[in-house]
XYZ file of C-alpha atoms in Angstrom:
579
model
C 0.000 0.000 0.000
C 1.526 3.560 -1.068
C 1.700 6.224 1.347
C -0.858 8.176 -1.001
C -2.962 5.086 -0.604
C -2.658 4.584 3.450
C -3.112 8.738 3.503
C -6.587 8.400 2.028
C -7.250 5.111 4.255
C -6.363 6.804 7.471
C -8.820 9.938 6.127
C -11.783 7.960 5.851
C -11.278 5.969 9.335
C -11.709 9.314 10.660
C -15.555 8.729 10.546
C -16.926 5.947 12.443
C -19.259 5.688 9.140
C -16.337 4.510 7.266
C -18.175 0.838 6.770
C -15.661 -1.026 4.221
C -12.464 0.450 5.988
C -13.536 -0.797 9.057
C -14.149 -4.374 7.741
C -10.706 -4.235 6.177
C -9.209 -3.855 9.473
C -11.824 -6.421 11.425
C -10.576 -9.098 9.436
C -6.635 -8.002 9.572
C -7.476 -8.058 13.508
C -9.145 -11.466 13.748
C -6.310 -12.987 11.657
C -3.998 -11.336 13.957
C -5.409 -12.519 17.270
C -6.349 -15.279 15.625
C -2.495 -16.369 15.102
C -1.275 -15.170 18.540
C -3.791 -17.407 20.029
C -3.028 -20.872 18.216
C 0.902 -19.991 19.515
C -0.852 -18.734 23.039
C -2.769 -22.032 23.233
C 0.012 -24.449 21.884
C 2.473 -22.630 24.265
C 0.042 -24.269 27.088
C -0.982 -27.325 25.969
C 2.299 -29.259 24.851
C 4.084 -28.834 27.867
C 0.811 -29.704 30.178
C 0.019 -32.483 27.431
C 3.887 -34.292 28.135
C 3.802 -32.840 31.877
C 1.076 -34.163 33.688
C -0.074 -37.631 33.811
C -2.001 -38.928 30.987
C -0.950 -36.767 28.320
C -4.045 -34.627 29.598
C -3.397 -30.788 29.875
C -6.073 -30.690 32.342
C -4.740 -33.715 34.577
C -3.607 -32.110 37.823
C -5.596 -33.817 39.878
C -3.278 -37.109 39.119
C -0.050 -35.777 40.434
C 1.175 -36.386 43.528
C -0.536 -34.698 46.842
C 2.541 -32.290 47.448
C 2.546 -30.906 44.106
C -1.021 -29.763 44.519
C 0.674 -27.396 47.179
C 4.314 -26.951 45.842
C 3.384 -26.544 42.041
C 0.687 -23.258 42.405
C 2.703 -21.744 45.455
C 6.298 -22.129 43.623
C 4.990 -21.027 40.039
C 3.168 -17.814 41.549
C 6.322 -17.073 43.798
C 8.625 -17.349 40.897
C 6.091 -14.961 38.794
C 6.146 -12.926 41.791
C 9.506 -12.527 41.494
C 10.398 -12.225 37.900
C 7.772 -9.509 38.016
C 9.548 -7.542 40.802
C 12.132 -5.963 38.392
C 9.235 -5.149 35.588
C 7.890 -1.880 36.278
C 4.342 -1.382 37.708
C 2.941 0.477 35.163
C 3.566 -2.676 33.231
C 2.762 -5.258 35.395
C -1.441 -4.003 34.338
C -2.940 -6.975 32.355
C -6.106 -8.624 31.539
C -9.488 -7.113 30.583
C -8.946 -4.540 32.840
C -6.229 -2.832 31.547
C -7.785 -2.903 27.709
C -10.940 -0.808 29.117
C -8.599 1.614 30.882
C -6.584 1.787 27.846
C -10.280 1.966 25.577
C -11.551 4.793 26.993
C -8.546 6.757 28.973
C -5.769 5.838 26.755
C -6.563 6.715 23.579
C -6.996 3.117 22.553
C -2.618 2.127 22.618
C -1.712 -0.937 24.661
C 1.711 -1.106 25.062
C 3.957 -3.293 24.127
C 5.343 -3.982 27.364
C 2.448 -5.025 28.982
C 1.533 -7.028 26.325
C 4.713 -9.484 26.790
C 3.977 -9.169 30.534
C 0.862 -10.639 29.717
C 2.036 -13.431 27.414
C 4.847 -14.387 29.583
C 2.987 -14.228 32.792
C 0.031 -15.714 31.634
C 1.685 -18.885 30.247
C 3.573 -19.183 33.917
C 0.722 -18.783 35.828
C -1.206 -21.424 33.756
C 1.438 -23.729 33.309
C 1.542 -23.765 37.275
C -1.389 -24.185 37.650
C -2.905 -21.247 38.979
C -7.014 -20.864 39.651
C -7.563 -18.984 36.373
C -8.632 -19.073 32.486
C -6.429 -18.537 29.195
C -8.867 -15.751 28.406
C -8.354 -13.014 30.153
C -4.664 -13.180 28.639
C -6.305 -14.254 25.373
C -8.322 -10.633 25.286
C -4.900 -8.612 26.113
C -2.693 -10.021 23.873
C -5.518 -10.172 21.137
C -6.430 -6.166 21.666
C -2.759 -4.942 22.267
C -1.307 -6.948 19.049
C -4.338 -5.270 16.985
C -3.692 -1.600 18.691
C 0.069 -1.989 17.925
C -0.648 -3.296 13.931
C -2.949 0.228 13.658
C -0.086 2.482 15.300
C 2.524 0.808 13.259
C 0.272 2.295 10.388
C -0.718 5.502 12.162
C -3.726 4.812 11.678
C -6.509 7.488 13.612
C -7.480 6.819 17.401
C -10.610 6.383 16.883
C -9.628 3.331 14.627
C -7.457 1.831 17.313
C -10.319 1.497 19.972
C -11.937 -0.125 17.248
C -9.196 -2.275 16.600
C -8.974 -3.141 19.761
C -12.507 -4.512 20.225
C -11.942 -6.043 17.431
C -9.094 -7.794 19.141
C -11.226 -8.242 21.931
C -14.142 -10.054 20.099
C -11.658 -12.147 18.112
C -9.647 -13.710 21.044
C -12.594 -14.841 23.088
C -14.049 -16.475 19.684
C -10.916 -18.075 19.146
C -10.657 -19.116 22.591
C -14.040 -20.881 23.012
C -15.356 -21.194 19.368
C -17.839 -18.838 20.244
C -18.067 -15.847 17.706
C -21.423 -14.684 18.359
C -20.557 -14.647 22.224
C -17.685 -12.620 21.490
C -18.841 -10.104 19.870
C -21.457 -9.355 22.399
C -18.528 -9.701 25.198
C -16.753 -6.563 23.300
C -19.323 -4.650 22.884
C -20.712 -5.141 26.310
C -18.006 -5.322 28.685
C -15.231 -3.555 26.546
C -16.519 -1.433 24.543
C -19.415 -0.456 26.941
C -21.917 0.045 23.871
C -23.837 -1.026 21.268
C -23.100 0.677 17.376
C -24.372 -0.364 14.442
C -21.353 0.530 12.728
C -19.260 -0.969 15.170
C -20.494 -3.912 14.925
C -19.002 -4.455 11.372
C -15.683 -5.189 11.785
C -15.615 -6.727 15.218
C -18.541 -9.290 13.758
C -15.715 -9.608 10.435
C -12.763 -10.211 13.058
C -14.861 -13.067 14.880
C -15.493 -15.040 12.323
C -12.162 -14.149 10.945
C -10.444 -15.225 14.165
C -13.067 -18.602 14.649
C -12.466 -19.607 11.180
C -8.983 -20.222 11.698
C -8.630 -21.864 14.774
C -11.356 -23.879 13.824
C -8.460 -24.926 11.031
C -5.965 -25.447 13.377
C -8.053 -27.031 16.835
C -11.578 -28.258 14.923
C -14.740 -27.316 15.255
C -16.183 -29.411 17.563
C -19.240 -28.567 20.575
C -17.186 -27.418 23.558
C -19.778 -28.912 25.763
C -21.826 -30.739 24.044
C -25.126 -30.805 25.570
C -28.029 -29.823 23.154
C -31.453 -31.855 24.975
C -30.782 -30.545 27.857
C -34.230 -28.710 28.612
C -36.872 -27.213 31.307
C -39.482 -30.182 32.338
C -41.897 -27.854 33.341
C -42.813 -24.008 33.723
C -43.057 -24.830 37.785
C -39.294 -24.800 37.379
C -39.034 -21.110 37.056
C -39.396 -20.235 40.642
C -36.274 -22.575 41.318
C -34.329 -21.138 38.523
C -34.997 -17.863 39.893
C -33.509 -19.061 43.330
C -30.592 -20.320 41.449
C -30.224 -16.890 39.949
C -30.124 -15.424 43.713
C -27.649 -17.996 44.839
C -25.495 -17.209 41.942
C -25.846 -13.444 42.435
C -25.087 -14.237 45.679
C -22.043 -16.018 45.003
C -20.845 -13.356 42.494
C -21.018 -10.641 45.293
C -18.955 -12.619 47.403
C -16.313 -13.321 44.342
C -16.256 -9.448 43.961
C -15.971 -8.479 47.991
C -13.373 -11.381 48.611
C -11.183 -9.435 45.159
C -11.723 -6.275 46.563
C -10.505 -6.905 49.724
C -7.555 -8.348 47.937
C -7.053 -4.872 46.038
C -5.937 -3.094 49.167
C -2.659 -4.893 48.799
C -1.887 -3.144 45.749
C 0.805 -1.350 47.311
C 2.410 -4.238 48.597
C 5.355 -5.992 46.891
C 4.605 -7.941 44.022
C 6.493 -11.287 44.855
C 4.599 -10.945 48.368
C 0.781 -10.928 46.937
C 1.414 -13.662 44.003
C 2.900 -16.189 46.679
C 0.015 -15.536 49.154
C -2.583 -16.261 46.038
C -0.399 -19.396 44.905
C -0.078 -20.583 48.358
C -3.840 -20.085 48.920
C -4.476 -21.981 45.380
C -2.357 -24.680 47.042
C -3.906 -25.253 50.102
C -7.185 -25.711 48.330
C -5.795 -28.046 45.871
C -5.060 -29.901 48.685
C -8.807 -30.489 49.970
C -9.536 -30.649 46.093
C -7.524 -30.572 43.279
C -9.516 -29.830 40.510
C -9.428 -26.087 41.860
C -6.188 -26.249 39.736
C -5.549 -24.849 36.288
C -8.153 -23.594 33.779
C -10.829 -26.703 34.862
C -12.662 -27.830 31.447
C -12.578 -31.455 32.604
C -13.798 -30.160 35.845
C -16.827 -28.737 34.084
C -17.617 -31.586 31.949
C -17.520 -33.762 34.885
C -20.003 -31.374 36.651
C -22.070 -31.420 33.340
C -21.889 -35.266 33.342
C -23.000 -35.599 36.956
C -19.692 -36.809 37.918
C -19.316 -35.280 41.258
C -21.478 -35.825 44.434
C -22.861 -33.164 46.276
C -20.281 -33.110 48.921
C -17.966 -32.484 46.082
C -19.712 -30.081 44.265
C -20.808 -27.912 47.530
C -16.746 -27.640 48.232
C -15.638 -26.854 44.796
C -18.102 -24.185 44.635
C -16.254 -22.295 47.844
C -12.460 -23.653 47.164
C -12.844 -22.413 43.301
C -14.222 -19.126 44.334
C -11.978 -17.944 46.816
C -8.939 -19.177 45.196
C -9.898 -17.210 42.151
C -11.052 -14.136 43.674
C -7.556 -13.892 45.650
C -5.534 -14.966 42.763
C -7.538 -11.953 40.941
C -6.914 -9.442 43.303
C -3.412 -10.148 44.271
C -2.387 -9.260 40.725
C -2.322 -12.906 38.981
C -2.189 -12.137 34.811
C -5.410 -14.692 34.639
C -8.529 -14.607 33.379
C -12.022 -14.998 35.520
C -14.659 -15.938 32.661
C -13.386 -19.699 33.167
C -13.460 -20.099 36.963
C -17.218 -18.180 36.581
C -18.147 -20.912 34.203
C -16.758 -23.598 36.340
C -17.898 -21.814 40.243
C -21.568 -21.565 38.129
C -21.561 -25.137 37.068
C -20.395 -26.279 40.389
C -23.526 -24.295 42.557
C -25.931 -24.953 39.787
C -24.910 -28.807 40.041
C -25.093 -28.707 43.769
C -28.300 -26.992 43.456
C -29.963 -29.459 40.898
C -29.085 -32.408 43.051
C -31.087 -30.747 46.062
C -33.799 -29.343 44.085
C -34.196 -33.368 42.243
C -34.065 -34.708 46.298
C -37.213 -32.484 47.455
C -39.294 -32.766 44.132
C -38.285 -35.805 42.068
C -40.978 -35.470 39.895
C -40.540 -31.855 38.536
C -36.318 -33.274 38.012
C -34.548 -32.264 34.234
C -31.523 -33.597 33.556
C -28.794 -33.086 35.980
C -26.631 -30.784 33.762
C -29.635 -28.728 33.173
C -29.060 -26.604 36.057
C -25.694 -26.622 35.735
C -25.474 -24.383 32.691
C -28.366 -22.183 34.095
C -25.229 -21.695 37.023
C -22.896 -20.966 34.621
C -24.807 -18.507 32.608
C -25.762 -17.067 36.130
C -22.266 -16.555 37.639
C -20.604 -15.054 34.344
C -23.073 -12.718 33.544
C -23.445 -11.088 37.195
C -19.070 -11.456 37.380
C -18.724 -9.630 34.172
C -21.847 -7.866 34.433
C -22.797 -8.724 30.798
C -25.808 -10.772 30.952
C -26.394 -10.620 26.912
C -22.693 -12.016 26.760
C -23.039 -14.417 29.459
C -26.225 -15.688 27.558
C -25.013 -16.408 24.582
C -21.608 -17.912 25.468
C -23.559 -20.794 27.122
C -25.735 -21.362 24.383
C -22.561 -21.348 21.716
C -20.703 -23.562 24.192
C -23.070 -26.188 24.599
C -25.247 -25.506 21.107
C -28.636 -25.853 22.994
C -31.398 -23.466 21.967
C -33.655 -24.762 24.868
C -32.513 -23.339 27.340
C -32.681 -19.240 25.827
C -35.729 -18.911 27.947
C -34.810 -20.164 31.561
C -31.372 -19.204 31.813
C -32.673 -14.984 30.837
C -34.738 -15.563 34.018
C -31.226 -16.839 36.212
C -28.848 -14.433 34.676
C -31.284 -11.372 35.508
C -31.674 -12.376 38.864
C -28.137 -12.882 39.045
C -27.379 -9.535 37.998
C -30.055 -7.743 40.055
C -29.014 -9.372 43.156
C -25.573 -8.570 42.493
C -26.163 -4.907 40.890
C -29.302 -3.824 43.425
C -28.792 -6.109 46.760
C -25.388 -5.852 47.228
C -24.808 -2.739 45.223
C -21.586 -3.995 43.842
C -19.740 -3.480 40.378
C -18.400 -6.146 37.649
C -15.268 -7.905 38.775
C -13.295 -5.981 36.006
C -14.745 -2.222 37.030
C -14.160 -3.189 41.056
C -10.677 -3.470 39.615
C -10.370 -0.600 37.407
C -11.915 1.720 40.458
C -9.480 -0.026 42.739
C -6.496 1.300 40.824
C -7.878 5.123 40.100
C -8.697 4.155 36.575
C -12.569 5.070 36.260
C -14.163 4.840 32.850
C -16.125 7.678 31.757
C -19.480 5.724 30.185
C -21.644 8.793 29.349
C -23.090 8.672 25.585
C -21.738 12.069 25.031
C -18.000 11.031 25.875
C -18.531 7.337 23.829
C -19.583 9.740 20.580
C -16.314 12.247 20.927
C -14.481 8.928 21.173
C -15.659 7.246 18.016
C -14.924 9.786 15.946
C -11.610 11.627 14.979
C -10.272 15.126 14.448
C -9.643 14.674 10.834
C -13.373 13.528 10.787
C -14.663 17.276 11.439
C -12.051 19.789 11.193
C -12.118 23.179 8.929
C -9.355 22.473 5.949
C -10.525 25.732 4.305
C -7.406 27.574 5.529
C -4.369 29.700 4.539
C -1.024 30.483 6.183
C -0.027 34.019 6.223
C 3.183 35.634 7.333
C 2.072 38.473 9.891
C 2.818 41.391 7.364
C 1.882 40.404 4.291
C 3.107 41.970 1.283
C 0.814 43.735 -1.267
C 0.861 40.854 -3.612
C 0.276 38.202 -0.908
C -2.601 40.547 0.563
C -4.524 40.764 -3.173
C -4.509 36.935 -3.987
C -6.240 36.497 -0.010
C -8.871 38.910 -0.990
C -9.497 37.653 -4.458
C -9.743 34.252 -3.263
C -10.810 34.384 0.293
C -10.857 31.543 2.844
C -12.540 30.752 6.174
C -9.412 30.829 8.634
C -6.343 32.870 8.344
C -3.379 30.575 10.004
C -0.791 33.202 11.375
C 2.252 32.269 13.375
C 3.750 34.986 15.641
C 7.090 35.632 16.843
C 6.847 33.088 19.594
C 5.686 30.286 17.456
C 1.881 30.439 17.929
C -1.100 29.540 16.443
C -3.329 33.180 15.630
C -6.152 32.124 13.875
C -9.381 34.732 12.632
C -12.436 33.587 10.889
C -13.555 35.040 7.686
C -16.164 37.029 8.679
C -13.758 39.325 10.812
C -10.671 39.513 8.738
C -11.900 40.078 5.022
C -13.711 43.488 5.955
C -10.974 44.728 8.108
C -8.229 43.815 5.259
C -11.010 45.059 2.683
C -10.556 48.243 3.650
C -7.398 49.098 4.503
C -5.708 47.607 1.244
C -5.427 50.839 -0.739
C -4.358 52.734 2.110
C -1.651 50.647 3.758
C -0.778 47.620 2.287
C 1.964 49.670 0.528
C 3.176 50.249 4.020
C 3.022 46.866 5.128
C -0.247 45.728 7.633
C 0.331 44.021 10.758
C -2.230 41.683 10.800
C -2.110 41.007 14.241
C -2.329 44.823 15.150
C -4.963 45.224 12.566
C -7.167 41.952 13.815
C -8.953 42.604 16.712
C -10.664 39.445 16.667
C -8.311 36.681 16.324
C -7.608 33.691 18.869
C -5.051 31.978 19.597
C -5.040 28.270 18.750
C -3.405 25.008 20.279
C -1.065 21.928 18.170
C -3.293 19.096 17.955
C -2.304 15.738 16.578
C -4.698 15.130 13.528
C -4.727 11.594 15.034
C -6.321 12.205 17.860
C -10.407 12.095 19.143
C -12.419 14.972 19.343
C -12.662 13.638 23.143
C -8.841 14.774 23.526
C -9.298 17.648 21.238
C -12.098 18.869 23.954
C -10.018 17.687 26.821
C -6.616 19.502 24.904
C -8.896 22.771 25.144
C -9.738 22.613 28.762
C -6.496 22.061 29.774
C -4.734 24.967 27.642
C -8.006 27.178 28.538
C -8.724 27.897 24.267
C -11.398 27.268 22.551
C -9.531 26.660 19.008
C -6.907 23.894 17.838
C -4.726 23.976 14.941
C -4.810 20.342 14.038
C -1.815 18.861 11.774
C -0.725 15.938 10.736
C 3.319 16.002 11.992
C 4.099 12.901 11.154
C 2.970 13.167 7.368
C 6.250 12.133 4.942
C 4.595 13.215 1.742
C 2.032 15.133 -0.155
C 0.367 18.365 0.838
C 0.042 18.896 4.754
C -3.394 17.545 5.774
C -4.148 20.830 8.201
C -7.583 22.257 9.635
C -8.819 24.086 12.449
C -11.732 22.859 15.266
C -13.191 25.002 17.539
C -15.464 24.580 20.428
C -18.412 26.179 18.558
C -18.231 24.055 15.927
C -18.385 21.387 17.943
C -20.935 22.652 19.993
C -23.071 22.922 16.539
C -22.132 19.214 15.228
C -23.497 17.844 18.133
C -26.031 19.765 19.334
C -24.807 21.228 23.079
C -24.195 24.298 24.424
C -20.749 25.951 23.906
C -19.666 25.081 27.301
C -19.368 21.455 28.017
């Protein structure tokens, strides 16, 4: 692609309109993630597959009774560690830190963080930490997209996209569940719903599913499709379910907030109290360890007693929620999954004891717990939804489980009054997300989008010639830079009469347009790049209402220049002048 080419490309990304662009780059992004998470998942798998007994990556449960202890606690002590000389601002992983760098960072995840998160993610796994592969997945996914549209320049506004895209593309890749993804993006990264948006992040999930489907098959993670609801006198039960869940996703959220207060503690201190923690459980039950999909098919198979499924439910959870909040690079939508299946299976068991006649099948309730817990975790319900259906490929159950994720969520949300697991985070480190439509719609869209290009540079005293081709062909904005390198820019409407008139008299003499220009304001640099939210937030800080926006990087052609102003603004979107 020429640089005339990528020029015009980067133009038209300015607009969140920009349909085709967009679906260029949600496909470049799914193939992207797509890659990174066939090498993510390999990276895990081989060495658990020749590891642990059985050739199974999921066989912890067959080693010996002190490695249940000595694996999780020495893994997260040497990640403790290793992470010690890494600085803390790049120590931030996981979901969390791609919605801080969404919507406060301008859409760039570093690079840094990103091989924090590979690295640390594969030794936390690998040791068999209380976690899932896709909370890493949806880092490294998002990051390696945001760094592919920097490498090109590409606009902001393009690389939040991007990294949604990124987003959608590593959680279908991880679970061969596009539809699930997208919804997860939109609703837990993103934090809203766009028609346009949904273009390319719907292009990189099927993008990203089609080829690990090529590389890991295509076949039902949980395969469960008869499942179904005997009777409608089931829906008061479900609903309890839905309480117990919300219940148990308050507690998840309390025990990791607790946990964030030790955020100022050292590193290799926090890690080894969450791997020793995971230990200790592992020792009353060891399928707390690693990610747990054979521990959720057993649940789903009916497997595990009650006894079993009562403690699994507690172990899981609070090993999870203090790995989480202690700083482990995991992911939580796995354990949620698994701590859901476990209380919905203990659940179904009772429920089948005091009313044998009104019994489904045992892994009925079990997916209405996992649908429960993930939604009120994540605090996407739509997402939560629909990654149980695409897991399991069972359209029966659409009605029930929107009864136990809602009252999941409102027990969670209204009861206990408590945020998603990922927000209590976010909040935890001083890293609020501004959610307001207003902010979302300055975000979406870029400078180059709506600036003024009708504009001419001027020297400060014109000559007469100079002076006579401005008034024969007259712009909006006059561009003058003063003696201290300023921006001095004056509309139309208040330079042409002014210079109108004093043409025959002094432009012999030389005019001083900035003595002769009474109304003229000065204007600050603004990267051409950038959103109109940090053009707004560039012209609160420097206390103007005009930027001179430019593109500084630009190696060839004609300077792509303009000018935005807070009345313009104002009049695009309909608000007063102050906002």
């Amino acid at each position: 692609m020429t640089e005339g080419t990528l020029s015009r490309f980067r133009r038209r990304l300015a607009s969140p309109e920009a349909a085709l662009p967009y679906a260029l780059l949600g496909i470049l992004s799914g193939a992207i993630t797509a890659v990174l998470m066939i090498v993510f998942r390999l990276a895990l798998e081989w060495p658990l597959a020749h590891w642990l007994p059985d050739q199974s990556p999921e066989n912890f449960e067959a080693l010996s009774w002190h490695w249940h202890l000595l694996l999780p606690f020495g893994g997260a002590l040497l990640l403790g560690i290793c992470l010690h000389f890494v600085s803390p601002v790049h120590r931030f992983t996981g979901i969390p830190h791609v919605i801080a760098a969404l919507h406060n960072g301008r859409g760039r995840l570093p690079p840094a963080n990103l091989f924090t998160q590979f690295a640390g993610g594969l030794v936390a796994l690998l040791s068999g930490q209380s976690g899932g592969r896709e909370g890493p997945a949806v880092h490294i996914g998002s990051a390696a997209s945001s760094l592919f549209g920097a490498a090109l320049r590409l606009p902001n506004n393009s690389l939040r996209v991007m990294t949604a895209c990124g987003t959608a593309a590593a959680i279908a890749a991880s679970f061969n569940t596009p539809i699930a993804g997208v919804i997860f993006a939109m609703e837990v990264v993103m934090l809203e719903y766009t028609v346009a948006g949904f273009v390319p992040v719907i292009l990189a999930a099927v993008t990203a599913t089609t080829l690990s489907q090529a590389v890991f098959g295509a076949a039902v993670f949980l395969p469960a499709t008869n499942v179904n609801m005997t009777s409608l006198l089931e829906l008061p039960f479900i609903a309890l379910l839905g309480c117990i869940g919300g219940t148990l996703s308050a507690l998840f959220v309390l025990i990791q907030k607790r946990c964030l207060t030790w955020l100022n503690k050292p590193i290799w201190l926090r890690l080894g109290i969450a791997g020793l923690v995971t230990g200790v459980c592992a020792l009353l039950a060891p399928q707390v360890l690693g990610i747990g999909y054979d521990s959720l098919q057993a649940a789903l198979d009916g497997s595990y007693s009650l006894q079993l499924l009562l403690l699994l439910t507690v172990l899981k959870l609070v090993a999870t929620a203090i790995s989480c909040g202690m700083g482990m690079p995991i992911g939580i939508i796995g354990p949620s999954l698994l701590v859901g299946a476990f209380a919905g299976g203990a659940l179904g068991i009772l429920g089948a004891a005091a009313v044998p006649a009104l019994a489904p099948d045992h892994s009925f309730y079990v997916l209405m717990g996992m649908a429960a817990l993930m939604g009120a975790i994540l605090n996407a319900p739509l997402a939560a939804l629909l990654a149980v259906i695409e897991l399991t490929h069972n359209l029966n159950i659409i009605f029930p489980a929107m009864l136990a994720v809602i009252s999941a969520q409102l027990v969670h949300r209204e009861l206990f009054k408590l945020q998603s697991a990922h927000q209590t985070t976010l909040l935890a480190m001083q890293q609020a997300v501004r959610t307001n439509p207003f902010t979302l719609t300055l975000l979406r869209t870029s400078a180059a989008a709506v600036m003024d290009r009708n504009i001419k540079h001027v020297s400060q005293k014109p000559d007469r010639h100079e002076l006579q081709k401005l008034l024969e062909k007259p712009v909006r904005w006059l561009v003058i830079t003063n003696a201290e390198g300023q921006r001095i820019i004056v509309h139309r409407e208040h330079w042409f009469p002014v210079l109108s008139e004093t043409q025959d008299t002094e432009a012999d003499a030389g005019i001083d347009l900035l003595a002769v220009l009474e109304n003229r304001r000065r204007a600050a640099n603004f990267e051409i790049n950038g959103t109109l939210m940090e053009a707004l937030e560039t012209m609160n800080q420097e206390g103007l209402d005009s930027l001179f926006v430019s593109a500084r990087m630009q190696r060839r052609g004609p300077p792509d220049e303009g000018v935005i102003t807070r009345e313009a603004l104002s009049d695009h979107y309909n608000l007063p002048i102050r906002f």
